[in-house]
mmCIF file of C-alpha atoms in Angstrom:
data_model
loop_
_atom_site.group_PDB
_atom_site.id
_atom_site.type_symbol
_atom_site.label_atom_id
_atom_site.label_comp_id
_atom_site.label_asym_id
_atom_site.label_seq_id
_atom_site.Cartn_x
_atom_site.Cartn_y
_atom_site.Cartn_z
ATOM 1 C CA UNK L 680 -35.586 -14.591 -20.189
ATOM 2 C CA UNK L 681 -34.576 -12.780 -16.783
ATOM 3 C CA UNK L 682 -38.007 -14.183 -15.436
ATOM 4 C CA UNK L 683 -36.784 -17.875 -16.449
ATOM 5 C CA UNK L 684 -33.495 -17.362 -14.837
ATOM 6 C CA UNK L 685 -34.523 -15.839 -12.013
ATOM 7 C CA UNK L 686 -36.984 -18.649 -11.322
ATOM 8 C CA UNK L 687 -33.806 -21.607 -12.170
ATOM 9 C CA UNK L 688 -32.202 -19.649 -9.016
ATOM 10 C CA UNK L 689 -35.245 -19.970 -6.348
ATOM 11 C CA UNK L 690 -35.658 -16.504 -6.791
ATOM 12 C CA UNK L 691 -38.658 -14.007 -7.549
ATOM 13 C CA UNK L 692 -37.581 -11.781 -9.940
ATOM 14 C CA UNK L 693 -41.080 -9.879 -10.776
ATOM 15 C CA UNK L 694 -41.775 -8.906 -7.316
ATOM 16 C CA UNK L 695 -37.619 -7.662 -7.466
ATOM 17 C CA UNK L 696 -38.069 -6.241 -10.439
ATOM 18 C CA UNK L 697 -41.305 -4.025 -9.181
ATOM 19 C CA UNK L 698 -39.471 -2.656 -6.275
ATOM 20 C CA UNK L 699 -36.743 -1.142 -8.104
ATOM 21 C CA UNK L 700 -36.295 2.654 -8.021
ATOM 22 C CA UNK L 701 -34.952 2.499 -11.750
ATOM 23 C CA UNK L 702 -34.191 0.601 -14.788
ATOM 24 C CA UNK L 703 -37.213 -1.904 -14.331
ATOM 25 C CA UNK L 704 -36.499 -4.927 -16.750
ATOM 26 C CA UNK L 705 -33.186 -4.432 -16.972
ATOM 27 C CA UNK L 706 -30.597 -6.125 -15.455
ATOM 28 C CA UNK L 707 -27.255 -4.707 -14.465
ATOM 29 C CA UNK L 708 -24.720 -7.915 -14.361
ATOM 30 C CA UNK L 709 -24.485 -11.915 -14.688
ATOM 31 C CA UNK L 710 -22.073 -13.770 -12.983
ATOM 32 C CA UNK L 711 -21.326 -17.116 -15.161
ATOM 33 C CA UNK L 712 -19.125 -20.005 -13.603
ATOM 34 C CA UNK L 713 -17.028 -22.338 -16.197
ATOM 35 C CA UNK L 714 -15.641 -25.093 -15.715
ATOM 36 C CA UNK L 715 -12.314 -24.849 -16.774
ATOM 37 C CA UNK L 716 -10.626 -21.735 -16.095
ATOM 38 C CA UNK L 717 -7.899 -21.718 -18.647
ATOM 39 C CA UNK L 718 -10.965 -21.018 -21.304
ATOM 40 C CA UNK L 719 -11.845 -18.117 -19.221
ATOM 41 C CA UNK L 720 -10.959 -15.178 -22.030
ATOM 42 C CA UNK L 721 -12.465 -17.557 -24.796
ATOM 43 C CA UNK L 722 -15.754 -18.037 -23.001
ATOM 44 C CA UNK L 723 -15.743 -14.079 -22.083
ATOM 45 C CA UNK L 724 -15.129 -13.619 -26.236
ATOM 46 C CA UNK L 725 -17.577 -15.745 -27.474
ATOM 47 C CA UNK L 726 -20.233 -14.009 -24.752
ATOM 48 C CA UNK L 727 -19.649 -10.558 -26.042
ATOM 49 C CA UNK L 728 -19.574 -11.632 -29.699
ATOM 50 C CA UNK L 729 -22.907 -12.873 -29.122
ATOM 51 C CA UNK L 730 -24.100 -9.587 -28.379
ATOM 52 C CA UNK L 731 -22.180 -7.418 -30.676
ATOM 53 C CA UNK L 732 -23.846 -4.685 -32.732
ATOM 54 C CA UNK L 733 -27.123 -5.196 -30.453
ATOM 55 C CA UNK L 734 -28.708 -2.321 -28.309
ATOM 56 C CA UNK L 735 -27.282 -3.860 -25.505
ATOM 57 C CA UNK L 736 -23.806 -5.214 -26.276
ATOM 58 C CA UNK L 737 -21.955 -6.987 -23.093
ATOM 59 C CA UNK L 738 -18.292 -6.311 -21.794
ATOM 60 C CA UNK L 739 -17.559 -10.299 -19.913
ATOM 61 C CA UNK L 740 -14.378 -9.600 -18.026
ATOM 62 C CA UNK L 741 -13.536 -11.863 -14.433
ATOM 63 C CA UNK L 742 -13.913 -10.843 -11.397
ATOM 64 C CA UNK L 743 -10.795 -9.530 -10.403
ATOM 65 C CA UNK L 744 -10.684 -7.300 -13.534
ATOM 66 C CA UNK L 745 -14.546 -6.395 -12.662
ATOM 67 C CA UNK L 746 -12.949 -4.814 -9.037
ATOM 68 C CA UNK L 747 -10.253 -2.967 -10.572
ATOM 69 C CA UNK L 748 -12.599 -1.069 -13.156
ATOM 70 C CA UNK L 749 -15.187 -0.451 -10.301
ATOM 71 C CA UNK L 750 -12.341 0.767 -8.270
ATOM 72 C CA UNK L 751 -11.421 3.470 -11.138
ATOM 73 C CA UNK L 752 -15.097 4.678 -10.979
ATOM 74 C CA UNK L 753 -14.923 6.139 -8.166
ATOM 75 C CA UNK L 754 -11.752 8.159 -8.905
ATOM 76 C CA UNK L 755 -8.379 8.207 -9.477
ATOM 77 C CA UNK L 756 -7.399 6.180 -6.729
ATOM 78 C CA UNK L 757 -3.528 5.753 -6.970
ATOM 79 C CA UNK L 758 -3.578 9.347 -6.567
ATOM 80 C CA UNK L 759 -5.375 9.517 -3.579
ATOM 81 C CA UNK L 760 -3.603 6.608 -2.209
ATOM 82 C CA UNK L 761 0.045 8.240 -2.650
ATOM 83 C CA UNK L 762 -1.253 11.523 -1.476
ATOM 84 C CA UNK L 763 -1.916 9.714 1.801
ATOM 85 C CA UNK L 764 1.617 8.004 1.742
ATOM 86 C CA UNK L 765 3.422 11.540 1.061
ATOM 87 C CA UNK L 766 1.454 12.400 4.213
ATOM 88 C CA UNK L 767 2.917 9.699 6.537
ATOM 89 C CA UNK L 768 6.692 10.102 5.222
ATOM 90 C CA UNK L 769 6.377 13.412 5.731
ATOM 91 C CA UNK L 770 4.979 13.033 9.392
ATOM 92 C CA UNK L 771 7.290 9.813 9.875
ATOM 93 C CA UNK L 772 10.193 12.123 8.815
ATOM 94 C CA UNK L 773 9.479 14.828 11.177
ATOM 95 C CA UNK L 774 8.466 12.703 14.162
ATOM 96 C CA UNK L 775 11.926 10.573 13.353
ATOM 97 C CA UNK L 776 14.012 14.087 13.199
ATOM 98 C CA UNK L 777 12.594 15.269 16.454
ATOM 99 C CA UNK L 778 13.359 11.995 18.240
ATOM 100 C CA UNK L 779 17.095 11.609 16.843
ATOM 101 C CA UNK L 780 17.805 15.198 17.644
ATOM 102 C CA UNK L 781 16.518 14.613 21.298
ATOM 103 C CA UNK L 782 18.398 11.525 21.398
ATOM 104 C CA UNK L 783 21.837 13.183 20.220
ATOM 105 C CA UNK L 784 21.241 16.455 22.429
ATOM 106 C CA UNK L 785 20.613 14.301 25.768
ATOM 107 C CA UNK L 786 23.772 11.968 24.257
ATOM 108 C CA UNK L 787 26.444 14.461 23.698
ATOM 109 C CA UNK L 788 29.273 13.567 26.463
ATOM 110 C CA UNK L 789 28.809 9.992 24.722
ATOM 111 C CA UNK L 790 30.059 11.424 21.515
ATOM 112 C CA UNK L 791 32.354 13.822 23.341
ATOM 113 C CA UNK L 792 34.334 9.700 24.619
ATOM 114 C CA UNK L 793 33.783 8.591 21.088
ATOM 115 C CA UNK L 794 36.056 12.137 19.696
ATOM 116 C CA UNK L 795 38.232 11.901 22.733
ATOM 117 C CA UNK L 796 39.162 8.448 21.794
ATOM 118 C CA UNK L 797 39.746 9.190 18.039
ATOM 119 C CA UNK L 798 36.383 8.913 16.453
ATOM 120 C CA UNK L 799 36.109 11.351 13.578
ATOM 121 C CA UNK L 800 33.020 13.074 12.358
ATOM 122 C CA UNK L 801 32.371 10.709 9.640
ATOM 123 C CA UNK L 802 32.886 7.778 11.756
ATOM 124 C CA UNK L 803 30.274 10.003 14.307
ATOM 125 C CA UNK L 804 27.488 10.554 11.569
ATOM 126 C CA UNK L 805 27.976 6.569 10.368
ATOM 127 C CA UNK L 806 27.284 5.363 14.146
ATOM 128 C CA UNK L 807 24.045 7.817 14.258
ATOM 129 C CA UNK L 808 22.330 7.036 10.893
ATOM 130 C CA UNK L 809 23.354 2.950 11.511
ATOM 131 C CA UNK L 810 21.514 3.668 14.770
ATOM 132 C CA UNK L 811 18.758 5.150 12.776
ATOM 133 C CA UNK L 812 18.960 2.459 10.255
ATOM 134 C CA UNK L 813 18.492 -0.179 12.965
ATOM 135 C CA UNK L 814 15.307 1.806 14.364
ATOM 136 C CA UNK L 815 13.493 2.292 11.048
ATOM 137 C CA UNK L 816 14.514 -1.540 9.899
ATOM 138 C CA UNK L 817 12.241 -2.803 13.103
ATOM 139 C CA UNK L 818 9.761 -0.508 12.290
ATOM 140 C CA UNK L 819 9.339 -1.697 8.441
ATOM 141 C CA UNK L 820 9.679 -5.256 9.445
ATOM 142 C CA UNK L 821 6.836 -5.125 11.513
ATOM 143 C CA UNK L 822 5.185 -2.634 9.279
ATOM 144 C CA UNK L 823 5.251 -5.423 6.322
ATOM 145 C CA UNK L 824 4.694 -8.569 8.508
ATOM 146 C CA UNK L 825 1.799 -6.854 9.355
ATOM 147 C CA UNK L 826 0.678 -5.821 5.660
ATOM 148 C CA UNK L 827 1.615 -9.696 4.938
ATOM 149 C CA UNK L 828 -0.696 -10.765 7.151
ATOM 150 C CA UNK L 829 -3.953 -8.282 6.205
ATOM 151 C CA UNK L 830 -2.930 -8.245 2.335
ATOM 152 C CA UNK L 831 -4.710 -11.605 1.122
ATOM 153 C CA UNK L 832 -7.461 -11.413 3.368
ATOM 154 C CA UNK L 833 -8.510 -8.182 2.174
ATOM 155 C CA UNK L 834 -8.015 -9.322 -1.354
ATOM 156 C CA UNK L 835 -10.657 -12.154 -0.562
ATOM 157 C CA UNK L 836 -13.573 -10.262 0.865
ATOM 158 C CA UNK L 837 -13.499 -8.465 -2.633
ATOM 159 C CA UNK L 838 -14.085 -11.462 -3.950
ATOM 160 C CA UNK L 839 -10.790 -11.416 -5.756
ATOM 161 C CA UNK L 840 -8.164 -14.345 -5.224
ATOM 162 C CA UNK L 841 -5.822 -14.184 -2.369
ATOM 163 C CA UNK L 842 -2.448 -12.162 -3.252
ATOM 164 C CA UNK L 843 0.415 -12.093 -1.385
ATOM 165 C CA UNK L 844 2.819 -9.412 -1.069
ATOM 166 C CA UNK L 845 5.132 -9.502 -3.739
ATOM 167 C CA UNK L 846 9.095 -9.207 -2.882
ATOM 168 C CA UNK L 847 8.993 -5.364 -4.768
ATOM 169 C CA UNK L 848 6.995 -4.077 -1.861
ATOM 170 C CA UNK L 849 9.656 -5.518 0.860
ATOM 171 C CA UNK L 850 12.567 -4.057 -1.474
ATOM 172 C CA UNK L 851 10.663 -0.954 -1.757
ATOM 173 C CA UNK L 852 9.540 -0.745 1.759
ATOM 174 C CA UNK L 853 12.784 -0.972 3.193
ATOM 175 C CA UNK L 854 14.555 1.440 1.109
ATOM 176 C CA UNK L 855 11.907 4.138 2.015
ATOM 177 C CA UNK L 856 12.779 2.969 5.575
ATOM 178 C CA UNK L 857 16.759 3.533 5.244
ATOM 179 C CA UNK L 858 15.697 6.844 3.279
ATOM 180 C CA UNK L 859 13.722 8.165 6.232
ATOM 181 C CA UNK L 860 16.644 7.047 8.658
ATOM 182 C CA UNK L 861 19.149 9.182 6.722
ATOM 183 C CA UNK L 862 17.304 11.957 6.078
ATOM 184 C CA UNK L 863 16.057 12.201 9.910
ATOM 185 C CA UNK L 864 19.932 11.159 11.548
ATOM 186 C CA UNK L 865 21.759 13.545 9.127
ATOM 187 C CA UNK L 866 21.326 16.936 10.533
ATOM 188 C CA UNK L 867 21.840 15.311 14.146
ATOM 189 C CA UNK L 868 24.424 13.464 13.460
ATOM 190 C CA UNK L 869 25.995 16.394 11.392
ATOM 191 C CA UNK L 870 25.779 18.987 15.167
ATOM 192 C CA UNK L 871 26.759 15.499 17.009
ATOM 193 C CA UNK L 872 30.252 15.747 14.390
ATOM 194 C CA UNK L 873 30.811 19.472 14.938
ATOM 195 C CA UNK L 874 30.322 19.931 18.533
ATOM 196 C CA UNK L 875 34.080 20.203 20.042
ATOM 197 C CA UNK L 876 35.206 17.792 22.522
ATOM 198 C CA UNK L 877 35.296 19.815 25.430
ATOM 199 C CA UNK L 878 31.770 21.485 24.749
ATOM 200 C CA UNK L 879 30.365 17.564 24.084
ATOM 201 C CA UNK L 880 31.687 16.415 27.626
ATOM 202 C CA UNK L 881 30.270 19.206 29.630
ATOM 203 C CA UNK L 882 27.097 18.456 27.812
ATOM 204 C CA UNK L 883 26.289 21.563 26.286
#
C-alpha cells in the first residue's frame, strides 16, 4: 500500500524505505487534503475509526493541532518561555531604576522650582512615574508593532495559518509596561519628594 502511494506521488519509496536507519516499512505520518474544511473533525473521525482496535490505530488531528503537540514533546514550553520573560522584567526593571534614579539625581534643582513654587510630594512622585509612564508606553508600542509584524509570519513557516495578535496581548503588554514604570519611578520619585528645597536647588 505505501509502495502504491508512494509511486501516485512520483516518488520511490523502496529505495527510501532501504535507506532508513529505523522502522523500515513503516511509515510515520500522512498528510490528507479535503475539500471542504468545515468536515475537517468528521473526516479526521471516520479515519481513526477505520483503524480502531488494529495494531496500528491512527490519531488524524490538523495541522495546527499537529504543531502544538510536537511543541509539548520537547518540553514544557510555557515554562521555559515565562522563565525567559521573568528574566527581561527583571533586567528591564533594573536597567529602568538605574536610569530614573540618574535622571532625578542630575534633575534635582528642577524639582527644588517645582517645591518652591508649591508642588507637593505627591504632585512630585505623579510628574516622575507619568514621565516614566510616557517612556515605557513608547517602548511597548514599538515592542508590539514589532511582535505584530513577526507574529503571523512566524505562524506560517510552521505551516500553521497566519494569527494575528490578539487585543489581550496589547492590554496585557501595556499594563506590564505601566507596572515596570511604577515600580522603577517610585523609589526616585519618593528621594525626588523628600529632598528639602534648599538641599534640591544647590543640587545636592
Amino acid at each position: 500500500t505505501m509502495q502504491k502511494l508512494a509511486d501516485k506521488g512520483n516518488g520511490n519509496y523502496a529505495y527510501l524505505d532501504s535507506a532508513r536507519a529505523t522502522g523500515t516499512g513503516t511509515v510515520n505520518h500522512f498528510v490528507v487534503s479535503i475539500e471542504n474544511n468545515a468536515r475537517a473533525s468528521e473526516v479526521a473521525s471516520a479515519i481513526d475509526r477505520l483503524f480502531a482496535n488494529s495494531s496500528n490505530e491512527t490519531s488524524t488531528m490538523n495541522e495546527q493541532e499537529m504543531i502544538t503537540s510536537l511543541v509539548r514533546e520537547v518540553g514544557d514550553l510555557q515554562l521555559f518561555v515565562s522563565s525567559i520573560i521573568g528574566a527581561v522584567l527583571f533586567t528591564l526593571l533594573f536597567l529602568a531604576g538605574s536610569t530614573m534614579s540618574q535622571s532625578i539625581r542630575d534633575r534635582l534643582p528642577e524639582f527644588g522650582v517645582l517645591k518652591a513654587l508649591g508642588f507637593g510630594d505627591t504632585a512630585v512622585w505623579v510628574l516622575v512615574v507619568a514621565e516614566a509612564a510616557v517612556l515605557s508606553f513608547a517602548a511597548a508600542a514599538i515592542g508590539l508593532a514589532i511582535a505584530a509584524s513577526v507574529f503571523p509570519s512566524v505562524f506560517g513557516s510552521l505551516g500553521a495559518p497566519p494569527a494575528p495578535l490578539s487585543l489581550r496581548v496589547y492590554l496585557v503588554g501595556f499594563t506590564i509596561a505601566f507596572v515596570l514604570a511604577v515600580l522603577s519611578a517610585t523609589i526616585p520619585a519618593l528621594r525626588a519628594g523628600r529632598v528639602t528645597i534648599v538641599k534640591a536647588l544647590s543640587g545636592r
